[in-house]
Amino acid sequence: MQRLFPICRAQTGHGVRESLRVIGEHIPLEMIEVPTGTEVFNWTVPQEWNIRDAYIADQTGRRLIDFRRSNLQVVLGSVPVRSVLHWNELEDHLHLDPAHPEAVPFRTCYGRDSWGFCVSQEQYDLLRNSDVQDFEVVIDSGYQDGSLTYGEFVVAGESDEECLFYTHICHPSLANDNLSGVAVLTQLAQALQSKQTRLTYRFVLAPATIGAITWLAQNKSRLGHIRQGLILGCLGDRGPLTYKRSRQTTSRIDQIAEYVLQMSSPAASLRSFEPFGYDERQFCSPGINLPIGRLTRSPNGEYPEYHTSLDNLDLIDPDSLVDSLNTCLKIVDVLEQDRCLLNRQPYCEPRLDRYDLYSSHGSREHNPALQHAVQWVLNYCDGENTLLDIAKRSGLPFAAVLDAAQRLEACGILEDLPMSVPARA
Ligand code: ZN
């Protein structure tokens, strides 16, 4: 995150590529370029925007506002400017956040033939009260035909059923939104890379909105493989975890994420789907409607530092980042291990003393916790309930239910049923 923080990521351009190259040092990311002008559903891939420098200087050339100090100082998407302006001409192009006067706000104006600078109240007052008559205003930026860039990495599993992890990568020097999502997704991909998995895991880092729309348009024919997924973002602040359900509401990822959060994060909150927020707006749009939820800590727009220069690395709590990553790993663990098993001896309880069921730790020790889990599993492995269903119903940890099921399966009492998550409607 420290390396990525200073890079000026925007909707398109070199900042996104450079960031993906850095991430590519940790996971073998493929970088995909989609040319300007490509039709993507109702949209068109825009011209590429890049910026080299920007400043407001006095007559001596002293920079009063300097893009080189923080890339938040320029409205991203600004058209090039090289001019000398009076205060009353400059003032209209300065953006403040009245709610957070001490901070520099994050603003964009892609494709709007406009330009601007973002300033703190202190910087604004300094410019207004200075005795400078003519400000030298330079934005060395430009739009040109190029491409939109996104990164993708796949961990192939035994099945072609996929779980998609997605985060946006279009914000400049902002830490929680969105580098925390980038960091957690990268570490998660790294953790799964070395594992043999049942499911295939796909990791996508793309610019928000147009990037998600572009990815979906480019991958339309294969969306049926995606049976679950999570949008990741805002995962490094000290707030509790928040899971936002998919539009499908009760899809498998919704059930698993809700269970994992309830078991391991008592302060976590669960939310219904609504068509606002991050790229769940696209992934859960009609026609696409993928079972993809969203995992954040404090959601976008709901913490005071959001989209300002105060969302910097000081806001990031390492323990929160680790907790976010571990939560993703727990969700993957249930995704991988949840199964549907059938009790082959359904008429009353089987005589368990015939089996060496409790002997794995030596003799037939008294193990009430395991016996408890065994009774739940025997009763509800009726072909209708998965192990997760039994864990939720019993209140037992998933691992305890899994352990009991594996022992009963080894005894031949349970048999595996094929379990396939339905493709999207
Ligand atoms: Zn944002």
CSV table of C-alpha atoms in Angstrom, one decimal, residues 13-260:
chain,number,residue,atom,x,y,z
A,13,GLY,CA,-3.8,5.6,-18.1
A,14,HIS,CA,-0.3,5.0,-16.8
A,15,GLY,CA,-1.2,5.1,-13.1
A,16,VAL,CA,-3.4,2.1,-13.4
A,17,ARG,CA,-0.8,0.2,-15.4
A,18,GLU,CA,2.0,1.1,-13.0
A,19,SER,CA,-0.1,0.0,-10.1
A,20,LEU,CA,-1.0,-3.3,-11.8
A,21,ARG,CA,2.7,-3.9,-12.5
A,22,VAL,CA,3.5,-3.5,-8.8
A,23,ILE,CA,0.7,-5.9,-7.8
A,24,GLY,CA,2.1,-8.2,-10.5
A,25,GLU,CA,5.2,-8.6,-8.4
A,26,HIS,CA,3.0,-10.5,-5.9
A,27,ILE,CA,0.6,-12.4,-8.1
A,28,PRO,CA,1.0,-13.3,-11.8
A,29,LEU,CA,-1.5,-10.7,-13.0
A,30,GLU,CA,-2.5,-10.5,-16.6
A,31,MET,CA,-3.0,-6.9,-17.8
A,32,ILE,CA,-5.8,-6.5,-20.3
A,33,GLU,CA,-6.1,-3.4,-22.5
A,34,VAL,CA,-9.4,-2.6,-24.1
A,35,PRO,CA,-9.1,0.0,-26.9
A,36,THR,CA,-10.8,3.4,-26.8
A,37,GLY,CA,-14.0,3.3,-28.8
A,38,THR,CA,-14.9,-0.3,-27.9
A,39,GLU,CA,-18.7,-0.6,-27.3
A,40,VAL,CA,-19.4,-2.1,-23.9
A,41,PHE,CA,-23.2,-2.5,-23.4
A,42,ASN,CA,-24.6,1.0,-23.4
A,43,TRP,CA,-21.2,2.7,-23.0
A,44,THR,CA,-18.0,3.2,-25.0
A,45,VAL,CA,-14.5,2.8,-23.7
A,46,PRO,CA,-13.3,6.4,-23.3
A,47,GLN,CA,-10.1,8.0,-24.4
A,48,GLU,CA,-7.2,7.5,-22.2
A,49,TRP,CA,-6.4,10.3,-19.7
A,50,ASN,CA,-2.9,11.0,-18.5
A,51,ILE,CA,-1.3,13.7,-16.4
A,52,ARG,CA,2.4,14.7,-16.1
A,53,ASP,CA,2.3,17.8,-13.9
A,54,ALA,CA,0.0,20.5,-12.6
A,55,TYR,CA,0.5,23.6,-10.4
A,56,ILE,CA,-0.7,27.0,-9.5
A,57,ALA,CA,2.3,29.4,-9.1
A,58,ASP,CA,3.0,33.0,-8.3
A,59,GLN,CA,4.9,35.4,-10.7
A,60,THR,CA,8.2,34.1,-9.4
A,61,GLY,CA,7.4,30.5,-10.4
A,62,ARG,CA,6.9,29.5,-6.7
A,63,ARG,CA,4.4,26.7,-6.7
A,64,LEU,CA,1.5,27.5,-4.3
A,65,ILE,CA,-0.5,24.3,-5.2
A,66,ASP,CA,1.5,21.4,-6.5
A,67,PHE,CA,0.4,18.1,-8.1
A,68,ARG,CA,3.8,16.7,-7.3
A,69,ARG,CA,3.1,17.0,-3.6
A,70,SER,CA,-0.3,15.3,-3.8
A,71,ASN,CA,-2.1,14.0,-6.9
A,72,LEU,CA,-5.4,14.8,-5.1
A,73,GLN,CA,-4.7,18.5,-5.8
A,74,VAL,CA,-6.0,18.2,-9.4
A,75,VAL,CA,-9.5,17.2,-10.5
A,76,LEU,CA,-8.8,14.0,-12.3
A,77,GLY,CA,-9.9,14.1,-15.9
A,78,SER,CA,-9.0,17.8,-16.2
A,79,VAL,CA,-8.3,19.0,-19.7
A,80,PRO,CA,-4.9,20.7,-20.2
A,81,VAL,CA,-4.5,24.3,-19.1
A,82,ARG,CA,-1.6,26.7,-19.5
A,83,SER,CA,-2.7,30.2,-18.6
A,84,VAL,CA,-2.3,33.2,-16.4
A,85,LEU,CA,-5.4,33.9,-14.4
A,86,HIS,CA,-6.7,36.5,-12.0
A,87,TRP,CA,-8.2,35.3,-8.7
A,88,ASN,CA,-11.7,35.8,-9.8
A,89,GLU,CA,-11.1,33.6,-12.9
A,90,LEU,CA,-9.3,31.0,-10.8
A,91,GLU,CA,-11.8,30.8,-8.0
A,92,ASP,CA,-14.4,29.0,-10.0
A,93,HIS,CA,-12.0,26.2,-10.6
A,94,LEU,CA,-11.1,25.5,-7.0
A,95,HIS,CA,-12.9,22.7,-5.1
A,96,LEU,CA,-13.2,22.6,-1.3
A,97,ASP,CA,-15.0,20.2,1.0
A,98,PRO,CA,-16.9,22.4,3.4
A,99,ALA,CA,-17.6,19.5,5.7
A,100,HIS,CA,-13.8,18.9,6.0
A,101,PRO,CA,-12.1,22.2,5.5
A,102,GLU,CA,-8.7,20.8,6.7
A,103,ALA,CA,-8.7,18.2,3.9
A,104,VAL,CA,-8.1,18.2,0.2
A,105,PRO,CA,-11.2,16.6,-1.5
A,106,PHE,CA,-11.0,13.9,-4.2
A,107,ARG,CA,-12.9,15.0,-7.4
A,108,THR,CA,-13.1,13.8,-11.0
A,109,CYS,CA,-14.5,15.3,-14.2
A,110,TYR,CA,-13.8,12.7,-16.8
A,111,GLY,CA,-14.9,13.6,-20.3
A,112,ARG,CA,-16.5,16.9,-19.3
A,113,ASP,CA,-14.2,19.4,-21.0
A,114,SER,CA,-13.5,21.0,-17.7
A,115,TRP,CA,-10.6,21.4,-15.3
A,116,GLY,CA,-10.0,22.2,-11.6
A,117,PHE,CA,-7.8,22.0,-8.5
A,118,CYS,CA,-8.8,20.6,-5.1
A,119,VAL,CA,-7.6,22.5,-2.1
A,120,SER,CA,-8.0,22.7,1.6
A,121,GLN,CA,-9.5,25.7,3.3
A,122,GLU,CA,-6.0,26.8,4.3
A,123,GLN,CA,-4.7,26.6,0.7
A,124,TYR,CA,-7.8,28.4,-0.5
A,125,ASP,CA,-7.4,31.2,2.0
A,126,LEU,CA,-3.7,31.4,1.1
A,127,LEU,CA,-4.5,31.9,-2.6
A,128,ARG,CA,-7.3,34.4,-1.9
A,129,ASN,CA,-5.4,36.5,0.5
A,130,SER,CA,-2.1,36.5,-1.3
A,131,ASP,CA,-1.0,39.6,-3.1
A,132,VAL,CA,-0.4,37.7,-6.3
A,133,GLN,CA,-2.2,39.5,-9.1
A,134,ASP,CA,-1.8,36.9,-11.8
A,135,PHE,CA,-1.6,33.2,-11.1
A,136,GLU,CA,0.3,30.9,-13.4
A,137,VAL,CA,-2.0,27.9,-13.9
A,138,VAL,CA,-0.7,24.7,-15.5
A,139,ILE,CA,-2.3,21.3,-16.0
A,140,ASP,CA,-0.1,19.2,-18.2
A,141,SER,CA,-2.6,16.5,-19.0
A,142,GLY,CA,-4.4,15.1,-22.0
A,143,TYR,CA,-6.9,12.8,-23.6
A,144,GLN,CA,-5.9,10.6,-26.4
A,145,ASP,CA,-7.0,7.3,-28.1
A,146,GLY,CA,-5.5,4.5,-26.0
A,147,SER,CA,-7.1,1.9,-23.8
A,148,LEU,CA,-8.8,1.1,-20.6
A,149,THR,CA,-6.6,-1.3,-18.5
A,150,TYR,CA,-7.7,-3.9,-16.0
A,151,GLY,CA,-5.8,-6.8,-14.3
A,152,GLU,CA,-7.0,-10.4,-13.9
A,153,PHE,CA,-5.6,-13.5,-12.3
A,154,VAL,CA,-7.1,-16.9,-12.1
A,155,VAL,CA,-6.4,-19.8,-9.7
A,156,ALA,CA,-7.8,-22.8,-11.5
A,157,GLY,CA,-9.6,-25.4,-9.3
A,158,GLU,CA,-11.0,-28.8,-10.0
A,159,SER,CA,-14.3,-27.3,-11.1
A,160,ASP,CA,-15.0,-24.6,-13.6
A,161,GLU,CA,-17.5,-23.1,-11.2
A,162,GLU,CA,-16.0,-19.8,-10.3
A,163,CYS,CA,-15.8,-17.4,-7.4
A,164,LEU,CA,-15.0,-13.9,-8.4
A,165,PHE,CA,-13.2,-11.3,-6.2
A,166,TYR,CA,-13.3,-7.8,-7.6
A,167,THR,CA,-12.0,-4.5,-6.5
A,168,HIS,CA,-11.6,-1.1,-8.2
A,169,ILE,CA,-8.2,0.5,-8.9
A,170,CYS,CA,-8.9,4.0,-10.1
A,171,HIS,CA,-8.4,6.2,-7.0
A,172,PRO,CA,-5.2,8.2,-6.6
A,173,SER,CA,-3.6,8.8,-3.2
A,174,LEU,CA,-6.4,7.3,-1.1
A,175,ALA,CA,-5.7,4.4,1.3
A,176,ASN,CA,-8.9,2.9,2.6
A,177,ASP,CA,-10.9,3.6,-0.5
A,178,ASN,CA,-9.4,1.9,-2.4
A,179,LEU,CA,-5.9,0.5,-1.7
A,180,SER,CA,-7.1,-1.6,1.3
A,181,GLY,CA,-9.3,-3.5,-1.2
A,182,VAL,CA,-6.4,-3.9,-3.6
A,183,ALA,CA,-4.1,-5.1,-0.7
A,184,VAL,CA,-6.6,-7.7,0.7
A,185,LEU,CA,-7.5,-9.0,-2.8
A,186,THR,CA,-3.8,-9.4,-3.7
A,187,GLN,CA,-3.0,-11.2,-0.4
A,188,LEU,CA,-6.0,-13.4,-0.8
A,189,ALA,CA,-5.0,-14.3,-4.4
A,190,GLN,CA,-1.5,-15.0,-3.1
A,191,ALA,CA,-2.8,-17.3,-0.3
A,192,LEU,CA,-5.0,-19.3,-2.7
A,193,GLN,CA,-2.4,-19.5,-5.5
A,194,SER,CA,-0.5,-22.3,-3.7
A,195,LYS,CA,-3.6,-24.2,-2.7
A,196,GLN,CA,-5.4,-27.0,-4.5
A,197,THR,CA,-9.0,-25.7,-4.6
A,198,ARG,CA,-12.3,-27.2,-5.6
A,199,LEU,CA,-13.6,-24.0,-7.1
A,200,THR,CA,-11.8,-21.7,-9.6
A,201,TYR,CA,-11.0,-18.3,-8.2
A,202,ARG,CA,-10.9,-15.3,-10.4
A,203,PHE,CA,-9.4,-12.0,-9.2
A,204,VAL,CA,-10.2,-8.8,-11.1
A,205,LEU,CA,-8.8,-5.2,-10.5
A,206,ALA,CA,-10.5,-2.7,-12.8
A,207,PRO,CA,-11.5,1.0,-12.7
A,208,ALA,CA,-14.8,1.6,-11.0
A,209,THR,CA,-18.0,1.8,-13.1
A,210,ILE,CA,-16.6,1.9,-16.7
A,211,GLY,CA,-14.0,-0.8,-15.8
A,212,ALA,CA,-16.6,-3.1,-14.3
A,213,ILE,CA,-19.0,-2.5,-17.3
A,214,THR,CA,-16.1,-3.2,-19.7
A,215,TRP,CA,-15.1,-6.4,-17.9
A,216,LEU,CA,-18.7,-7.7,-17.8
A,217,ALA,CA,-19.2,-6.9,-21.5
A,218,GLN,CA,-15.9,-8.6,-22.4
A,219,ASN,CA,-16.8,-11.7,-20.4
A,220,LYS,CA,-20.5,-11.9,-21.1
A,221,SER,CA,-20.4,-15.4,-22.6
A,222,ARG,CA,-18.7,-16.8,-19.5
A,223,LEU,CA,-20.7,-15.2,-16.7
A,224,GLY,CA,-22.6,-18.5,-16.2
A,225,HIS,CA,-19.5,-19.9,-14.6
A,226,ILE,CA,-19.5,-17.4,-11.8
A,227,ARG,CA,-21.6,-18.9,-9.0
A,228,GLN,CA,-20.5,-16.5,-6.2
A,229,GLY,CA,-18.3,-13.6,-5.6
A,230,LEU,CA,-17.4,-10.6,-3.5
A,231,ILE,CA,-16.7,-6.9,-4.2
A,232,LEU,CA,-13.9,-5.9,-1.9
A,233,GLY,CA,-13.2,-2.3,-0.7
A,234,CYS,CA,-12.7,-0.1,2.4
A,235,LEU,CA,-11.2,-3.0,4.4
A,236,GLY,CA,-8.5,-1.2,6.4
A,237,ASP,CA,-10.3,1.2,8.7
A,238,ARG,CA,-11.1,0.4,12.3
A,239,GLY,CA,-14.9,0.1,11.7
A,240,PRO,CA,-16.6,-3.3,12.0
A,241,LEU,CA,-17.1,-5.5,9.0
A,242,THR,CA,-20.2,-4.8,6.8
A,243,TYR,CA,-21.6,-7.4,4.4
A,244,LYS,CA,-24.0,-6.1,1.7
A,245,ARG,CA,-26.1,-8.9,0.2
A,246,SER,CA,-26.3,-9.6,-3.5
A,247,ARG,CA,-29.4,-8.7,-5.4
A,248,GLN,CA,-30.4,-12.3,-5.2
A,249,THR,CA,-30.5,-11.9,-1.3
A,250,THR,CA,-30.3,-15.5,-0.4
A,251,SER,CA,-27.6,-16.8,-2.8
A,252,ARG,CA,-24.9,-19.2,-1.4
A,253,ILE,CA,-22.4,-16.4,-1.0
A,254,ASP,CA,-25.0,-14.4,1.0
A,255,GLN,CA,-25.6,-17.3,3.3
A,256,ILE,CA,-21.9,-18.1,3.8
A,257,ALA,CA,-20.8,-14.5,4.3
A,258,GLU,CA,-23.6,-13.9,6.8
A,259,TYR,CA,-22.7,-17.1,8.7
A,260,VAL,CA,-19.0,-16.3,8.8
